[in-house]
mmCIF file of C-alpha atoms in Angstrom:
data_model
loop_
_atom_site.group_PDB
_atom_site.id
_atom_site.type_symbol
_atom_site.label_atom_id
_atom_site.label_comp_id
_atom_site.label_asym_id
_atom_site.label_seq_id
_atom_site.Cartn_x
_atom_site.Cartn_y
_atom_site.Cartn_z
ATOM 1 C CA MET A 1 87.381 -13.029 24.656
ATOM 2 C CA ALA A 2 91.168 -12.637 24.842
ATOM 3 C CA ASP A 3 93.260 -15.717 26.131
ATOM 4 C CA ILE A 4 95.414 -14.421 29.090
ATOM 5 C CA THR A 5 97.994 -16.512 31.079
ATOM 6 C CA ARG A 6 100.031 -15.973 34.074
ATOM 7 C CA ARG A 7 103.807 -16.636 34.139
ATOM 8 C CA LEU A 8 106.125 -15.615 37.100
ATOM 9 C CA GLY A 9 104.025 -12.574 38.048
ATOM 10 C CA ARG A 10 103.538 -11.297 34.516
ATOM 11 C CA ARG A 11 100.739 -11.945 32.170
ATOM 12 C CA HIS A 12 100.612 -12.873 28.513
ATOM 13 C CA LEU A 13 97.654 -11.958 26.202
ATOM 14 C CA ARG A 14 97.088 -13.868 22.954
ATOM 15 C CA GLY A 15 94.448 -12.217 20.567
ATOM 16 C CA ALA A 16 92.238 -13.707 18.020
ATOM 17 C CA PRO A 17 92.382 -12.845 14.372
ATOM 18 C CA THR A 18 88.762 -11.244 14.625
ATOM 19 C CA ALA A 19 89.688 -9.156 17.666
ATOM 20 C CA HIS A 20 91.499 -5.821 17.580
ATOM 21 C CA ILE A 21 93.618 -5.305 20.771
ATOM 22 C CA ARG A 22 94.685 -1.831 22.124
ATOM 23 C CA HIS A 23 97.091 -1.840 25.086
ATOM 24 C CA HIS A 24 97.746 1.545 27.074
ATOM 25 C CA ARG A 25 100.208 2.039 29.888
ATOM 26 C CA ASP A 26 100.304 5.249 31.633
ATOM 27 C CA GLY A 27 98.265 6.840 28.849
ATOM 28 C CA LYS A 28 100.548 5.671 26.153
ATOM 29 C CA LEU A 29 99.507 3.220 23.356
ATOM 30 C CA LEU A 30 102.062 0.353 23.475
ATOM 31 C CA HIS A 31 100.175 -2.351 21.350
ATOM 32 C CA ASP A 32 97.431 -1.805 18.655
ATOM 33 C CA GLY A 33 96.356 -4.497 16.089
ATOM 34 C CA THR A 34 94.383 -7.556 15.226
ATOM 35 C CA GLY A 35 95.653 -11.037 16.455
ATOM 36 C CA ILE A 36 98.684 -9.879 18.490
ATOM 37 C CA SER A 37 100.282 -11.289 21.341
ATOM 38 C CA PHE A 38 102.311 -9.641 24.264
ATOM 39 C CA TRP A 39 103.444 -9.558 27.926
ATOM 40 C CA PHE A 40 102.068 -7.052 30.250
ATOM 41 C CA ARG A 41 101.745 -6.167 33.866
ATOM 42 C CA ALA A 42 98.213 -6.318 35.256
ATOM 43 C CA LEU A 43 98.522 -3.227 37.617
ATOM 44 C CA THR A 44 99.732 -0.765 34.847
ATOM 45 C CA ALA A 45 97.894 -2.061 31.778
ATOM 46 C CA ALA A 46 94.700 -0.882 30.222
ATOM 47 C CA ILE A 47 93.471 -3.258 27.546
ATOM 48 C CA SER A 48 90.544 -3.084 25.191
ATOM 49 C CA GLU A 49 89.237 -5.833 22.910
ATOM 50 C CA ILE A 50 87.150 -4.571 19.867
ATOM 51 C CA PRO A 51 85.641 -7.437 17.757
ATOM 52 C CA VAL A 52 85.970 -6.643 13.990
ATOM 53 C CA ASP A 53 84.152 -9.551 12.521
ATOM 54 C CA ASP A 54 80.587 -9.386 11.084
ATOM 55 C CA ARG A 55 77.818 -9.808 13.548
ATOM 56 C CA GLU A 56 74.082 -10.590 13.214
ATOM 57 C CA LEU A 57 71.638 -8.535 15.216
ATOM 58 C CA ALA A 58 68.084 -10.096 15.188
ATOM 59 C CA MET A 59 65.264 -7.712 16.202
ATOM 60 C CA THR A 60 61.386 -8.172 16.541
ATOM 61 C CA PHE A 61 59.208 -5.135 17.135
ATOM 62 C CA HIS A 62 55.736 -4.052 16.670
ATOM 63 C CA ALA A 63 54.438 -1.275 14.437
ATOM 64 C CA ARG A 64 50.933 0.251 13.348
ATOM 65 C CA THR A 65 49.761 0.803 9.812
ATOM 66 C CA ALA A 66 47.755 3.688 8.373
ATOM 67 C CA ASP A 67 44.441 1.872 9.212
ATOM 68 C CA PHE A 68 45.492 1.443 12.661
ATOM 69 C CA GLN A 69 46.363 -2.450 12.561
ATOM 70 C CA ASP A 70 49.212 -3.809 14.577
ATOM 71 C CA VAL A 71 51.879 -5.745 12.668
ATOM 72 C CA ALA A 72 54.999 -7.597 14.015
ATOM 73 C CA VAL A 73 58.291 -6.958 12.046
ATOM 74 C CA GLN A 74 60.904 -9.602 12.019
ATOM 75 C CA ALA A 75 64.389 -8.162 10.714
ATOM 76 C CA THR A 76 68.128 -8.811 10.925
ATOM 77 C CA VAL A 77 71.008 -6.353 10.704
ATOM 78 C CA THR A 78 74.377 -7.400 9.906
ATOM 79 C CA TYR A 79 77.160 -4.963 11.048
ATOM 80 C CA ARG A 80 80.811 -4.658 12.051
ATOM 81 C CA ILE A 81 83.093 -2.243 13.692
ATOM 82 C CA GLY A 82 85.112 -0.594 10.963
ATOM 83 C CA ASP A 83 87.135 1.846 13.114
ATOM 84 C CA PRO A 84 88.273 -0.050 16.354
ATOM 85 C CA ALA A 85 90.098 2.977 17.779
ATOM 86 C CA LEU A 86 86.955 5.259 17.415
ATOM 87 C CA ALA A 87 84.671 2.467 18.708
ATOM 88 C CA ALA A 88 86.970 2.010 21.887
ATOM 89 C CA ALA A 89 86.895 5.766 22.379
ATOM 90 C CA ARG A 90 83.090 6.049 22.338
ATOM 91 C CA LEU A 91 82.082 2.648 23.957
ATOM 92 C CA ASP A 92 83.792 0.669 26.983
ATOM 93 C CA PHE A 93 85.598 -2.230 25.392
ATOM 94 C CA SER A 94 88.072 -2.490 28.259
ATOM 95 C CA ILE A 95 88.755 -6.128 29.517
ATOM 96 C CA ASP A 96 89.816 -7.464 32.878
ATOM 97 C CA PRO A 97 93.570 -8.011 32.731
ATOM 98 C CA GLY A 98 93.116 -11.253 34.772
ATOM 99 C CA THR A 99 90.320 -12.942 32.990
ATOM 100 C CA GLY A 100 90.002 -11.189 29.687
ATOM 101 C CA VAL A 101 86.297 -10.473 30.113
ATOM 102 C CA TRP A 102 84.745 -7.120 29.210
ATOM 103 C CA ARG A 103 84.093 -4.815 32.167
ATOM 104 C CA GLY A 104 80.949 -3.399 30.402
ATOM 105 C CA THR A 105 78.369 -4.561 27.903
ATOM 106 C CA PRO A 106 79.453 -2.676 24.635
ATOM 107 C CA LEU A 107 77.648 -5.143 22.279
ATOM 108 C CA GLU A 108 74.382 -4.644 24.066
ATOM 109 C CA GLN A 109 74.770 -0.951 23.688
ATOM 110 C CA LEU A 110 75.448 -1.384 20.031
ATOM 111 C CA GLY A 111 72.448 -3.651 19.631
ATOM 112 C CA THR A 112 70.140 -1.197 21.354
ATOM 113 C CA LEU A 113 71.415 1.575 19.205
ATOM 114 C CA LEU A 114 70.830 -0.332 15.937
ATOM 115 C CA THR A 115 67.479 -1.681 17.036
ATOM 116 C CA GLU A 116 66.100 1.725 18.101
ATOM 117 C CA THR A 117 67.425 3.165 14.787
ATOM 118 C CA ALA A 118 65.886 0.499 12.556
ATOM 119 C CA GLN A 119 62.611 0.545 14.526
ATOM 120 C CA GLN A 120 62.272 4.189 14.187
ATOM 121 C CA HIS A 121 62.582 4.165 10.381
ATOM 122 C CA ALA A 122 60.268 1.019 9.995
ATOM 123 C CA LEU A 123 57.512 2.714 12.124
ATOM 124 C CA ALA A 124 57.763 5.749 10.042
ATOM 125 C CA VAL A 125 57.172 3.907 6.727
ATOM 126 C CA LEU A 126 54.453 1.600 8.103
ATOM 127 C CA ALA A 127 52.524 4.457 9.803
ATOM 128 C CA ARG A 128 51.701 5.726 6.137
ATOM 129 C CA THR A 129 50.945 2.341 4.657
ATOM 130 C CA PRO A 130 47.571 0.518 4.914
ATOM 131 C CA LEU A 131 47.620 -3.052 6.067
ATOM 132 C CA ALA A 132 46.935 -4.615 2.794
ATOM 133 C CA SER A 133 49.717 -2.684 1.058
ATOM 134 C CA ALA A 134 51.957 -3.445 3.938
ATOM 135 C CA LEU A 135 51.362 -7.119 3.546
ATOM 136 C CA VAL A 136 51.955 -7.089 -0.083
ATOM 137 C CA ASP A 137 54.800 -4.688 -0.666
ATOM 138 C CA GLY A 138 55.748 -3.914 3.034
ATOM 139 C CA VAL A 139 58.710 -6.094 3.334
ATOM 140 C CA ALA A 140 60.691 -4.621 0.550
ATOM 141 C CA ALA A 141 59.775 -0.980 1.594
ATOM 142 C CA VAL A 142 60.609 -1.659 5.194
ATOM 143 C CA ARG A 143 63.987 -3.159 4.369
ATOM 144 C CA GLU A 144 64.832 -0.320 1.949
ATOM 145 C CA ARG A 145 63.873 2.314 4.490
ATOM 146 C CA ILE A 146 65.797 0.659 7.280
ATOM 147 C CA ALA A 147 68.898 0.391 5.121
ATOM 148 C CA GLN A 148 68.639 4.170 4.107
ATOM 149 C CA GLY A 149 67.948 5.147 7.717
ATOM 150 C CA LEU A 150 70.967 3.249 9.104
ATOM 151 C CA GLY A 151 73.142 4.479 6.294
ATOM 152 C CA ALA A 152 72.074 8.123 7.187
ATOM 153 C CA GLU A 153 72.386 7.898 10.892
ATOM 154 C CA PRO A 154 75.265 10.095 12.065
ATOM 155 C CA ARG A 155 75.958 8.249 15.238
ATOM 156 C CA LEU A 156 77.002 5.012 13.623
ATOM 157 C CA PRO A 157 79.863 6.428 11.690
ATOM 158 C CA ALA A 158 80.898 8.502 14.674
ATOM 159 C CA THR A 159 80.889 5.182 16.803
ATOM 160 C CA GLY A 160 82.942 3.329 14.078
ATOM 161 C CA ILE A 161 80.027 1.223 13.066
ATOM 162 C CA GLU A 162 79.401 0.054 9.528
ATOM 163 C CA VAL A 163 76.152 -1.503 8.491
ATOM 164 C CA VAL A 164 76.749 -4.542 6.067
ATOM 165 C CA ALA A 165 73.200 -5.667 5.179
ATOM 166 C CA VAL A 166 69.516 -5.531 6.383
ATOM 167 C CA ARG A 167 66.987 -8.321 5.873
ATOM 168 C CA VAL A 168 63.348 -8.302 6.748
ATOM 169 C CA MET A 169 62.005 -11.919 7.153
ATOM 170 C CA ALA A 170 58.341 -11.338 7.917
ATOM 171 C CA LEU A 171 55.736 -8.679 8.380
ATOM 172 C CA ARG A 172 52.735 -10.268 10.182
ATOM 173 C CA PRO A 173 49.387 -8.830 11.372
ATOM 174 C CA GLU A 174 47.642 -10.047 14.588
ATOM 175 C CA PRO A 175 46.157 -13.624 14.439
ATOM 176 C CA GLU A 176 42.604 -12.411 14.316
ATOM 177 C CA VAL A 177 43.289 -9.877 11.512
ATOM 178 C CA GLU A 178 45.298 -12.373 9.614
ATOM 179 C CA ARG A 179 42.519 -14.885 10.029
ATOM 180 C CA ALA A 180 39.981 -12.490 8.754
ATOM 181 C CA LEU A 181 42.269 -11.576 5.862
ATOM 182 C CA ARG A 182 42.659 -15.310 4.882
ATOM 183 C CA THR A 183 38.830 -15.862 4.866
ATOM 184 C CA PRO A 184 38.128 -14.275 1.436
ATOM 185 C CA ALA A 185 41.047 -16.060 -0.122
ATOM 186 C CA ARG A 186 39.953 -19.312 1.406
ATOM 187 C CA GLU A 187 36.392 -18.864 0.166
ATOM 188 C CA GLN A 188 37.649 -18.095 -3.234
ATOM 189 C CA ILE A 189 39.891 -21.175 -3.148
ATOM 190 C CA GLN A 190 36.962 -23.282 -1.774
ATOM 191 C CA GLN A 191 34.688 -22.081 -4.558
ATOM 192 C CA GLU A 192 37.304 -23.004 -7.144
ATOM 193 C CA ALA A 193 37.700 -26.285 -5.408
ATOM 194 C CA ASP A 194 33.884 -26.811 -5.446
ATOM 195 C CA ARG A 195 33.601 -25.860 -9.121
ATOM 196 C CA ALA A 196 36.476 -28.113 -10.075
ATOM 197 C CA THR A 197 34.504 -30.890 -7.917
ATOM 198 C CA TYR A 198 31.347 -30.225 -9.795
ATOM 199 C CA GLU A 199 33.071 -30.309 -13.173
ATOM 200 C CA ARG A 200 34.902 -33.461 -12.152
ATOM 201 C CA ARG A 201 31.719 -34.975 -11.205
ATOM 202 C CA ALA A 202 29.901 -33.925 -14.366
ATOM 203 C CA VAL A 203 32.800 -35.464 -16.323
ATOM 204 C CA ALA A 204 32.546 -38.533 -14.116
ATOM 205 C CA VAL A 205 28.844 -38.951 -14.784
ATOM 206 C CA GLU A 206 29.232 -38.406 -18.586
ATOM 207 C CA ARG A 207 32.053 -41.136 -18.518
ATOM 208 C CA GLU A 208 29.930 -43.463 -16.440
ATOM 209 C CA ARG A 209 27.012 -43.116 -19.044
ATOM 210 C CA THR A 210 29.380 -43.825 -21.796
ATOM 211 C CA ILE A 211 30.809 -46.690 -19.895
ATOM 212 C CA ALA A 212 27.272 -47.997 -19.407
ATOM 213 C CA GLU A 213 26.334 -47.562 -22.999
ATOM 214 C CA ASN A 214 29.602 -49.484 -23.989
ATOM 215 C CA GLU A 215 28.905 -52.197 -21.322
ATOM 216 C CA LEU A 216 25.219 -52.631 -22.797
ATOM 217 C CA ALA A 217 26.590 -52.848 -26.367
ATOM 218 C CA SER A 218 29.296 -55.261 -25.315
ATOM 219 C CA GLN A 219 26.512 -57.459 -23.488
ATOM 220 C CA ILE A 220 24.397 -57.399 -26.656
ATOM 221 C CA GLU A 221 27.369 -58.412 -28.858
ATOM 222 C CA LEU A 222 28.355 -61.100 -26.327
ATOM 223 C CA ALA A 223 24.764 -62.471 -26.354
ATOM 224 C CA ARG A 224 24.761 -62.693 -30.198
ATOM 225 C CA ARG A 225 28.215 -64.436 -29.979
ATOM 226 C CA GLU A 226 26.978 -66.687 -27.351
ATOM 227 C CA GLU A 227 24.256 -67.719 -29.682
ATOM 228 C CA GLN A 228 26.668 -68.441 -32.384
ATOM 229 C CA LEU A 229 28.806 -70.330 -30.003
ATOM 230 C CA VAL A 230 25.857 -72.555 -28.995
ATOM 231 C CA GLU A 231 25.148 -73.405 -32.581
ATOM 232 C CA GLN A 232 28.630 -74.128 -33.244
ATOM 233 C CA ARG A 233 29.022 -76.142 -30.061
ATOM 234 C CA GLY A 234 25.984 -78.360 -31.300
ATOM 235 C CA THR A 235 27.559 -78.739 -34.649
ATOM 236 C CA ASN A 236 30.797 -79.748 -33.188
ATOM 237 C CA THR A 237 29.149 -82.297 -30.720
ATOM 238 C CA ARG A 238 27.297 -83.942 -33.571
ATOM 239 C CA ARG A 239 30.551 -84.145 -35.590
ATOM 240 C CA GLU A 240 32.296 -85.473 -32.515
ATOM 241 C CA ALA A 241 29.665 -88.103 -32.059
ATOM 242 C CA GLU A 242 29.929 -89.266 -35.649
ATOM 243 C CA GLU A 243 33.664 -89.389 -35.517
ATOM 244 C CA HIS A 244 33.434 -91.307 -32.146
ATOM 245 C CA ALA A 245 30.975 -93.862 -33.774
ATOM 246 C CA ALA A 246 33.250 -94.324 -36.845
ATOM 247 C CA ALA A 247 36.431 -94.556 -34.479
ATOM 248 C CA ASP A 248 34.307 -97.169 -32.299
ATOM 249 C CA ALA A 249 33.543 -99.308 -35.290
ATOM 250 C CA VAL A 250 37.159 -99.196 -36.537
ATOM 251 C CA ARG A 251 38.351 -99.978 -32.992
ATOM 252 C CA ALA A 252 35.896 -102.849 -32.575
ATOM 253 C CA GLU A 253 36.966 -104.404 -35.962
ATOM 254 C CA ALA A 254 40.654 -104.057 -34.874
ATOM 255 C CA GLU A 255 39.867 -105.529 -31.461
ATOM 256 C CA ALA A 256 38.120 -108.527 -33.163
ATOM 257 C CA ALA A 257 40.968 -109.096 -35.589
ATOM 258 C CA ARG A 258 43.334 -108.904 -32.728
ATOM 259 C CA SER A 259 41.345 -111.187 -30.659
ATOM 260 C CA VAL A 260 41.374 -113.911 -33.530
ATOM 261 C CA LYS A 261 45.058 -113.454 -33.814
ATOM 262 C CA LEU A 262 45.531 -113.778 -30.165
ATOM 263 C CA ALA A 263 43.352 -116.913 -30.078
ATOM 264 C CA GLU A 264 45.191 -118.450 -32.857
ATOM 265 C CA ALA A 265 48.586 -117.627 -31.219
ATOM 266 C CA GLU A 266 47.275 -118.905 -27.812
ATOM 267 C CA ALA A 267 46.189 -122.205 -29.561
ATOM 268 C CA ALA A 268 49.536 -122.719 -31.287
ATOM 269 C CA ARG A 269 51.246 -121.901 -28.052
ATOM 270 C CA THR A 270 49.039 -124.446 -26.185
ATOM 271 C CA VAL A 271 49.745 -127.138 -28.780
ATOM 272 C CA ARG A 272 53.511 -126.534 -28.391
ATOM 273 C CA LEU A 273 53.390 -126.474 -24.681
ATOM 274 C CA ALA A 274 51.529 -129.851 -24.774
ATOM 275 C CA GLU A 275 53.974 -131.476 -27.089
ATOM 276 C CA ALA A 276 56.856 -130.140 -24.945
ATOM 277 C CA GLU A 277 55.105 -131.403 -21.828
ATOM 278 C CA ALA A 278 54.329 -134.748 -23.397
ATOM 279 C CA ALA A 279 57.981 -135.126 -24.418
ATOM 280 C CA ARG A 280 59.149 -133.980 -21.063
ATOM 281 C CA SER A 281 56.852 -136.495 -19.408
ATOM 282 C CA VAL A 282 58.123 -139.279 -21.574
ATOM 283 C CA LYS A 283 61.737 -138.343 -20.594
ATOM 284 C CA LEU A 284 60.802 -137.993 -16.945
ATOM 285 C CA GLY A 285 59.006 -141.537 -17.090
ATOM 286 C CA GLU A 286 62.066 -143.110 -18.438
ATOM 287 C CA ALA A 287 64.336 -141.497 -16.052
ATOM 288 C CA GLU A 288 62.120 -142.450 -13.152
ATOM 289 C CA ALA A 289 61.792 -146.101 -14.415
ATOM 290 C CA ALA A 290 65.497 -146.234 -14.685
ATOM 291 C CA ARG A 291 65.969 -144.757 -11.227
ATOM 292 C CA THR A 292 63.401 -147.045 -9.877
ATOM 293 C CA VAL A 293 65.125 -150.193 -11.116
ATOM 294 C CA THR A 294 68.481 -148.874 -9.857
ATOM 295 C CA LEU A 295 66.856 -148.229 -6.344
ATOM 296 C CA ALA A 296 65.330 -151.617 -6.278
ATOM 297 C CA ARG A 297 68.571 -153.259 -7.196
ATOM 298 C CA ALA A 298 70.378 -151.247 -4.429
ATOM 299 C CA GLU A 299 67.777 -152.196 -2.002
ATOM 300 C CA ALA A 300 67.886 -155.878 -2.798
ATOM 301 C CA GLU A 301 71.734 -155.819 -2.575
ATOM 302 C CA GLY A 302 71.398 -153.967 0.707
ATOM 303 C CA ALA A 303 68.827 -156.383 2.081
ATOM 304 C CA ARG A 304 70.971 -159.328 1.091
ATOM 305 C CA GLU A 305 74.131 -157.936 2.820
ATOM 306 C CA THR A 306 72.145 -156.959 5.868
ATOM 307 C CA GLY A 307 70.642 -160.449 5.977
ATOM 308 C CA GLU A 308 74.095 -161.990 5.638
ATOM 309 C CA ALA A 309 75.451 -159.685 8.372
ATOM 310 C CA ARG A 310 72.560 -160.461 10.748
ATOM 311 C CA ALA A 311 73.078 -164.296 10.052
ATOM 312 C CA ALA A 312 76.673 -163.954 10.906
ATOM 313 C CA ALA A 313 75.901 -162.074 13.885
ATOM 314 C CA GLN A 314 73.489 -164.641 15.033
ATOM 315 C CA ALA A 315 75.836 -167.404 14.324
ATOM 316 C CA ALA A 316 78.411 -165.793 16.368
ATOM 317 C CA TRP A 317 76.114 -165.090 19.288
ATOM 318 C CA LEU A 318 75.093 -168.760 19.289
ATOM 319 C CA ARG A 319 78.590 -169.931 19.184
ATOM 320 C CA VAL A 320 79.479 -167.633 22.125
ATOM 321 C CA HIS A 321 76.532 -168.768 24.208
ATOM 322 C CA GLY A 322 77.071 -172.391 23.287
ATOM 323 C CA GLU A 323 80.514 -172.213 24.922
ATOM 324 C CA VAL A 324 79.249 -170.389 28.219
ATOM 325 C CA ASP A 325 77.992 -172.605 31.177
ATOM 326 C CA VAL A 326 74.464 -172.824 32.318
ATOM 327 C CA ALA A 327 74.735 -170.485 35.310
ATOM 328 C CA THR A 328 76.088 -167.661 33.244
ATOM 329 C CA LEU A 329 73.279 -168.057 30.661
ATOM 330 C CA HIS A 330 70.859 -167.937 33.498
ATOM 331 C CA ALA A 331 72.360 -164.758 34.727
ATOM 332 C CA LEU A 332 72.430 -163.215 31.364
ATOM 333 C CA THR A 333 68.777 -164.241 30.831
ATOM 334 C CA GLY A 334 67.874 -162.611 34.068
ATOM 335 C CA THR A 335 69.765 -159.496 33.382
ATOM 336 C CA ARG A 336 68.178 -159.245 29.817
ATOM 337 C CA LEU A 337 64.761 -159.933 31.413
ATOM 338 C CA ALA A 338 65.350 -157.336 33.995
ATOM 339 C CA GLU A 339 66.251 -154.816 31.274
ATOM 340 C CA ASN A 340 62.977 -155.546 29.427
ATOM 341 C CA LEU A 341 60.695 -155.731 32.359
ATOM 342 C CA PRO A 342 58.586 -152.685 33.506
ATOM 343 C CA ARG A 343 59.455 -150.637 36.532
ATOM 344 C CA ILE A 344 58.470 -152.320 39.822
ATOM 345 C CA ASP A 345 57.826 -150.101 42.781
ATOM 346 C CA SER A 346 57.512 -152.867 45.479
ATOM 347 C CA VAL A 347 57.642 -156.591 45.644
ATOM 348 C CA THR A 348 55.850 -158.922 48.012
ATOM 349 C CA VAL A 349 57.508 -162.206 48.802
ATOM 350 C CA SER A 350 55.524 -164.910 50.617
ATOM 351 C CA PRO A 351 56.998 -167.212 53.165
ATOM 352 C CA ASP A 352 56.672 -170.176 50.719
ATOM 353 C CA VAL A 353 58.520 -168.391 48.008
ATOM 354 C CA LEU A 354 61.227 -167.171 50.457
ATOM 355 C CA THR A 355 61.776 -170.711 51.697
ATOM 356 C CA GLY A 356 62.120 -172.147 48.243
ATOM 357 C CA LEU A 357 64.604 -169.410 47.368
ATOM 358 C CA LEU A 358 66.751 -169.954 50.375
ATOM 359 C CA ALA A 359 66.807 -173.517 49.801
ATOM 360 C CA LYS A 360 67.937 -172.969 46.110
ATOM 361 C CA LEU A 361 70.610 -170.639 47.290
ATOM 362 C CA GLY A 362 71.758 -173.127 50.120
ATOM 363 C CA ALA A 363 71.956 -175.867 47.377
ATOM 364 C CA THR A 364 73.986 -173.738 45.031
ATOM 365 C CA GLU A 365 76.548 -172.587 47.711
ATOM 366 C CA GLY A 366 76.939 -176.069 49.330
ATOM 367 C CA PRO A 367 79.045 -178.010 46.716
#
């Protein structure tokens, strides 16, 4: 589709490299070419846009073979417009000056022309071909016949159309017929598969028999070797017992000799320890005796000094008390007595005692 823009009442067309533009005004051709751009007036311009690139046209149609079986044909035709001027004269490729869209449907007309022409030639070749041959060689035959028919069609060059290539992708019968045709092949394939399965099973059975025989022979050989192994183990056990007995005898002798040596060494060590203990005891006794004598002397000296101190203190005490009057001594004696007496909760004084005490107090205070 052409790119059309509007500027100040005029329009500008910009074509694509794959589109051929033809511009007429008043019946005169003003612009003609591919990928051109120009200004024009919408009211006086007649513009055609013809695509010149290769185009693919896919088609699917049904045909009938010589044995009256329906088949579906899938094909693709590649074509291009080789003469844009001729194509624009035979088909309506004119575009709207305002939008750039085709006014008609030229490509659909070309598709219809190519499809009907290809279908005509495909039907002609399939109508004379049985279904089995059509399924085997029909694709190549139909492709070749369609290519020849399109190349010989006079309407295509007259319209400026060139056919580039023809491809036939598939040629299929109806599902029921296709299923019926597949059945013999499937049966044959199944038979081949079954035969291969039977052969594989036979081979597997033979291999299993061989494996079983090998296993039996292996078990027999293993049993024989097991018997030899048992005999060898008995011999080895006896040999090990004899070697253990000899080793135990040697070990006992060595243990006895070691015990004797240990006893002798222990006796010698005990003697040495006793001698050392005796010497140490003698030394400790001498040291203890010396310490006892020293302590006794110190205690005697201390006792003597303590006695002398006590005697001096007693003499001083007596001397002091000898110089004090009798009343003071009585007071000190009462105080000392009160300090040494037990605690007294209550005192009961009789009238006789109270009278005597008052009399003594009065006698003391009188003089």
